[in-house]
Amino acid sequence: MISRISFRTACVYTAGTSSSTSSHGAAKSYAGSLKCISSITRNSFQVRRSLALPRRPSFIYAPQDVPLLSQNPLHLNTIPHSQIHAAIKSHLNNRTGSTVLEFTTLASNVPWMSREFILSAVPFLRRAGTPTPLLTSLLDVLKIDDARIKTVENVSRQYAALLITTAEFELTEERATRSEFINRFGMQMWREHRFLLIWEAALLNAGLTCRWIVVFET
């Protein structure tokens, strides 16, 4: 029951954030999303008991099990921060046409090791095992020698919606998808994966993180 309430609560807050248009509405939505995440954090022990989550990371998800907006991009979230530039250059050298990068960054207004920073770190450290989204900025990615930038797009809202759809519908209502995931990773990881998808969506809609798609001409 706790897990389902947590998921539904996060969905309500994230949906409310995405519909805000005024500055006052955006501020209320930000506060709501942050309050939602903080509430989950304060009750982490109860949530952990309900979801039967292990105390330490016990599984690193393969990149294909994280939803992506673009087709066959270089997903920087899964690459160690120190290797990002080398990975991008290698990808550019081995492809013709356009190269698509998709990644998440911490919002520039989130102070280092603040409460917001720690809340933002949870899904990335827990799922991917790398702090790349917490250390990478958009400017870092764009500083690639001999690469022409074609487009830069902030897709935070779209990605948040995709995360919620994946957690609440594809992995829940679609029997074949749900069964395949559970058969591969187990019921415990199914619960945890859905929980982290909703958490990440709340971070995006609260403005604590940003999702980007960058296209380079090669």
Coordinates of C-alpha atoms in Angstrom, one line a residue:
M1 CA 0.0 0.0 0.0
I2 CA 2.8 2.4 0.8
S3 CA 4.5 1.9 -2.5
R4 CA 1.3 2.5 -4.5
I5 CA 0.5 5.6 -2.5
S6 CA 4.0 7.0 -3.0
F7 CA 3.8 6.4 -6.7
R8 CA 0.4 8.0 -7.0
T9 CA 1.4 11.0 -4.9
A10 CA 4.5 11.6 -7.0
C11 CA 2.4 11.4 -10.2
V12 CA 0.0 14.0 -8.8
Y13 CA 2.8 16.5 -8.0
T14 CA 4.6 15.9 -11.3
A15 CA 1.4 16.3 -13.3
G16 CA 0.6 19.5 -11.4
T17 CA 4.1 20.9 -12.2
S18 CA 3.9 20.2 -15.9
S19 CA 0.6 22.1 -16.2
S20 CA 1.8 25.3 -14.5
T21 CA 2.2 28.4 -16.7
S22 CA 2.5 31.4 -14.3
S23 CA 5.5 32.1 -12.1
H24 CA 3.2 31.8 -9.0
G25 CA 2.0 28.4 -10.3
A26 CA 5.5 27.3 -11.1
A27 CA 6.7 28.2 -7.6
K28 CA 3.7 26.2 -6.1
S29 CA 4.5 23.3 -8.3
Y30 CA 8.2 23.4 -7.4
A31 CA 7.3 23.4 -3.7
G32 CA 4.9 20.6 -4.2
S33 CA 7.3 18.4 -6.0
L34 CA 10.1 19.1 -3.5
K35 CA 7.7 18.4 -0.6
C36 CA 6.7 15.1 -2.3
I37 CA 10.3 14.0 -2.6
S38 CA 11.2 15.1 0.9
S39 CA 8.2 13.2 2.2
I40 CA 9.4 10.1 0.5
T41 CA 12.9 10.7 2.0
R42 CA 11.5 11.2 5.5
N43 CA 9.6 8.0 5.2
S44 CA 12.4 6.1 3.5
F45 CA 12.5 3.4 6.1
Q46 CA 8.8 2.6 5.7
V47 CA 9.0 2.7 2.0
R48 CA 12.1 0.5 2.0
R49 CA 10.3 -2.0 4.2
S50 CA 7.2 -2.0 1.9
L51 CA 9.3 -2.4 -1.2
A52 CA 11.7 -4.7 0.4
L53 CA 14.6 -2.6 -1.0
P54 CA 18.2 -3.8 -0.1
R55 CA 20.3 -1.4 2.0
R56 CA 23.1 -1.3 -0.6
P57 CA 22.9 -1.2 -4.4
S58 CA 22.6 -4.7 -5.6
F59 CA 22.0 -4.2 -9.3
I60 CA 23.2 -1.9 -12.0
Y61 CA 20.5 -1.5 -14.7
A62 CA 21.5 -1.9 -18.4
P63 CA 21.1 1.3 -20.4
Q64 CA 18.3 -0.3 -22.5
D65 CA 16.2 -0.7 -19.4
V66 CA 16.1 3.1 -18.9
P67 CA 13.6 4.8 -21.2
L68 CA 15.1 7.2 -23.8
L69 CA 13.4 9.8 -25.9
S70 CA 15.7 9.5 -28.9
Q71 CA 16.6 6.4 -30.9
N72 CA 20.0 4.9 -30.4
P73 CA 21.6 7.9 -28.7
L74 CA 24.9 8.0 -26.8
H75 CA 23.4 8.0 -23.3
L76 CA 25.9 9.9 -21.2
N77 CA 24.3 9.1 -17.9
T78 CA 25.8 5.6 -18.1
I79 CA 29.4 6.8 -18.8
P80 CA 31.8 7.7 -16.0
H81 CA 32.3 11.5 -15.9
S82 CA 36.0 11.3 -16.5
Q83 CA 35.4 9.4 -19.8
I84 CA 32.7 11.6 -21.3
H85 CA 34.8 13.6 -23.7
A86 CA 36.7 10.5 -24.9
A87 CA 33.4 8.6 -25.4
I88 CA 31.8 11.5 -27.4
K89 CA 34.9 11.9 -29.6
S90 CA 35.1 8.2 -30.2
H91 CA 31.4 8.1 -31.1
L92 CA 31.8 11.1 -33.5
N93 CA 34.8 9.5 -35.2
N94 CA 32.9 6.2 -35.8
R95 CA 29.8 7.7 -37.3
T96 CA 28.7 9.6 -40.3
G97 CA 25.9 12.1 -40.4
S98 CA 24.5 13.2 -37.1
T99 CA 25.4 12.0 -33.6
V100 CA 22.7 12.2 -30.9
L101 CA 23.5 12.6 -27.2
E102 CA 21.0 12.3 -24.5
F103 CA 21.7 13.0 -20.8
T104 CA 20.7 14.5 -17.6
T105 CA 22.3 17.3 -15.7
L106 CA 21.9 18.9 -12.3
A107 CA 20.2 22.3 -12.4
S108 CA 22.7 25.1 -12.1
N109 CA 20.9 26.6 -9.1
V110 CA 21.2 23.5 -6.9
P111 CA 24.0 24.1 -4.3
W112 CA 26.7 21.4 -3.8
M113 CA 25.7 18.9 -1.1
S114 CA 22.5 20.8 -0.3
R115 CA 19.3 18.9 0.5
E116 CA 18.2 19.4 -3.1
F117 CA 21.6 18.0 -4.3
I118 CA 21.2 14.9 -2.1
L119 CA 17.6 14.3 -3.2
S120 CA 18.7 14.6 -6.8
A121 CA 21.5 12.1 -6.4
V122 CA 19.3 9.2 -5.3
P123 CA 18.0 7.8 -8.6
F124 CA 21.3 8.1 -10.4
L125 CA 23.6 6.6 -7.7
R126 CA 21.1 3.9 -6.9
R127 CA 20.3 2.8 -10.4
A128 CA 23.2 3.6 -12.6
G129 CA 26.0 3.6 -10.1
T130 CA 27.7 6.6 -11.5
P131 CA 27.4 10.3 -10.4
T132 CA 27.8 11.6 -14.0
P133 CA 24.5 13.6 -14.0
L134 CA 25.5 15.3 -10.8
L135 CA 28.9 16.4 -12.2
T136 CA 28.2 17.1 -15.8
S137 CA 26.9 20.4 -17.2
L138 CA 25.6 21.2 -20.6
L139 CA 28.6 23.4 -21.3
D140 CA 30.9 20.5 -20.5
V141 CA 29.3 18.4 -23.2
L142 CA 29.3 21.2 -25.8
K143 CA 33.1 21.8 -25.3
I144 CA 34.1 19.2 -27.8
D145 CA 36.9 20.1 -30.2
D146 CA 36.1 19.9 -34.0
A147 CA 32.4 19.1 -33.5
R148 CA 29.7 21.2 -35.0
I149 CA 26.5 21.6 -32.9
K150 CA 23.3 21.1 -34.8
T151 CA 20.7 21.4 -32.1
V152 CA 20.4 21.6 -28.4
E153 CA 17.0 20.9 -26.8
N154 CA 15.8 20.9 -23.2
V155 CA 13.4 17.9 -23.1
S156 CA 12.8 17.8 -19.3
R157 CA 9.0 17.9 -19.5
Q158 CA 8.8 15.3 -22.2
Y159 CA 11.2 13.0 -20.4
A160 CA 9.4 13.3 -17.1
A161 CA 6.2 12.3 -18.9
L162 CA 7.9 9.3 -20.4
L163 CA 9.3 8.2 -17.1
I164 CA 5.8 8.3 -15.5
T165 CA 4.3 6.5 -18.5
T166 CA 6.9 3.8 -18.2
A167 CA 6.5 3.3 -14.5
E168 CA 2.7 3.6 -14.2
F169 CA 1.5 2.0 -17.5
E170 CA 4.2 0.1 -19.5
L171 CA 5.6 -1.7 -16.5
T172 CA 2.3 -2.0 -14.8
E173 CA -0.6 -2.3 -17.2
E174 CA 1.1 -3.9 -20.1
R175 CA 1.3 -7.6 -19.0
A176 CA 3.9 -8.7 -21.5
T177 CA 6.3 -5.9 -20.7
R178 CA 5.8 -6.3 -16.9
S179 CA 6.3 -10.1 -17.1
E180 CA 9.5 -9.8 -19.2
F181 CA 11.0 -7.3 -16.8
I182 CA 10.1 -9.4 -13.7
N183 CA 11.4 -12.6 -15.3
R184 CA 14.7 -10.9 -16.1
F185 CA 15.3 -8.9 -12.9
G186 CA 12.8 -10.2 -10.3
M187 CA 9.9 -8.6 -8.4
Q188 CA 12.1 -6.6 -6.0
M189 CA 13.9 -4.8 -8.8
W190 CA 10.6 -4.2 -10.7
R191 CA 9.3 -2.4 -7.6
E192 CA 12.5 -0.4 -7.1
H193 CA 12.8 0.5 -10.8
R194 CA 9.3 2.0 -10.9
F195 CA 9.9 3.8 -7.7
L196 CA 13.1 5.5 -9.0
L197 CA 11.5 6.4 -12.4
I198 CA 8.8 8.3 -10.5
W199 CA 11.4 9.9 -8.3
E200 CA 13.4 11.0 -11.3
A201 CA 10.3 12.5 -13.0
A202 CA 9.6 14.5 -9.9
L203 CA 13.1 15.9 -9.9
L204 CA 12.7 17.0 -13.5
N205 CA 9.3 18.6 -13.0
A206 CA 10.6 20.4 -9.8
G207 CA 13.5 21.9 -11.8
L208 CA 16.2 20.2 -9.8
T209 CA 17.5 18.3 -12.9
C210 CA 17.4 18.9 -16.6
R211 CA 17.2 16.5 -19.5
W212 CA 19.0 17.3 -22.8
I213 CA 19.2 16.1 -26.3
V214 CA 22.2 17.4 -28.2
V215 CA 22.9 16.7 -31.9
F216 CA 26.3 17.1 -33.4
E217 CA 27.1 17.2 -37.1
T218 CA 29.9 14.7 -38.0

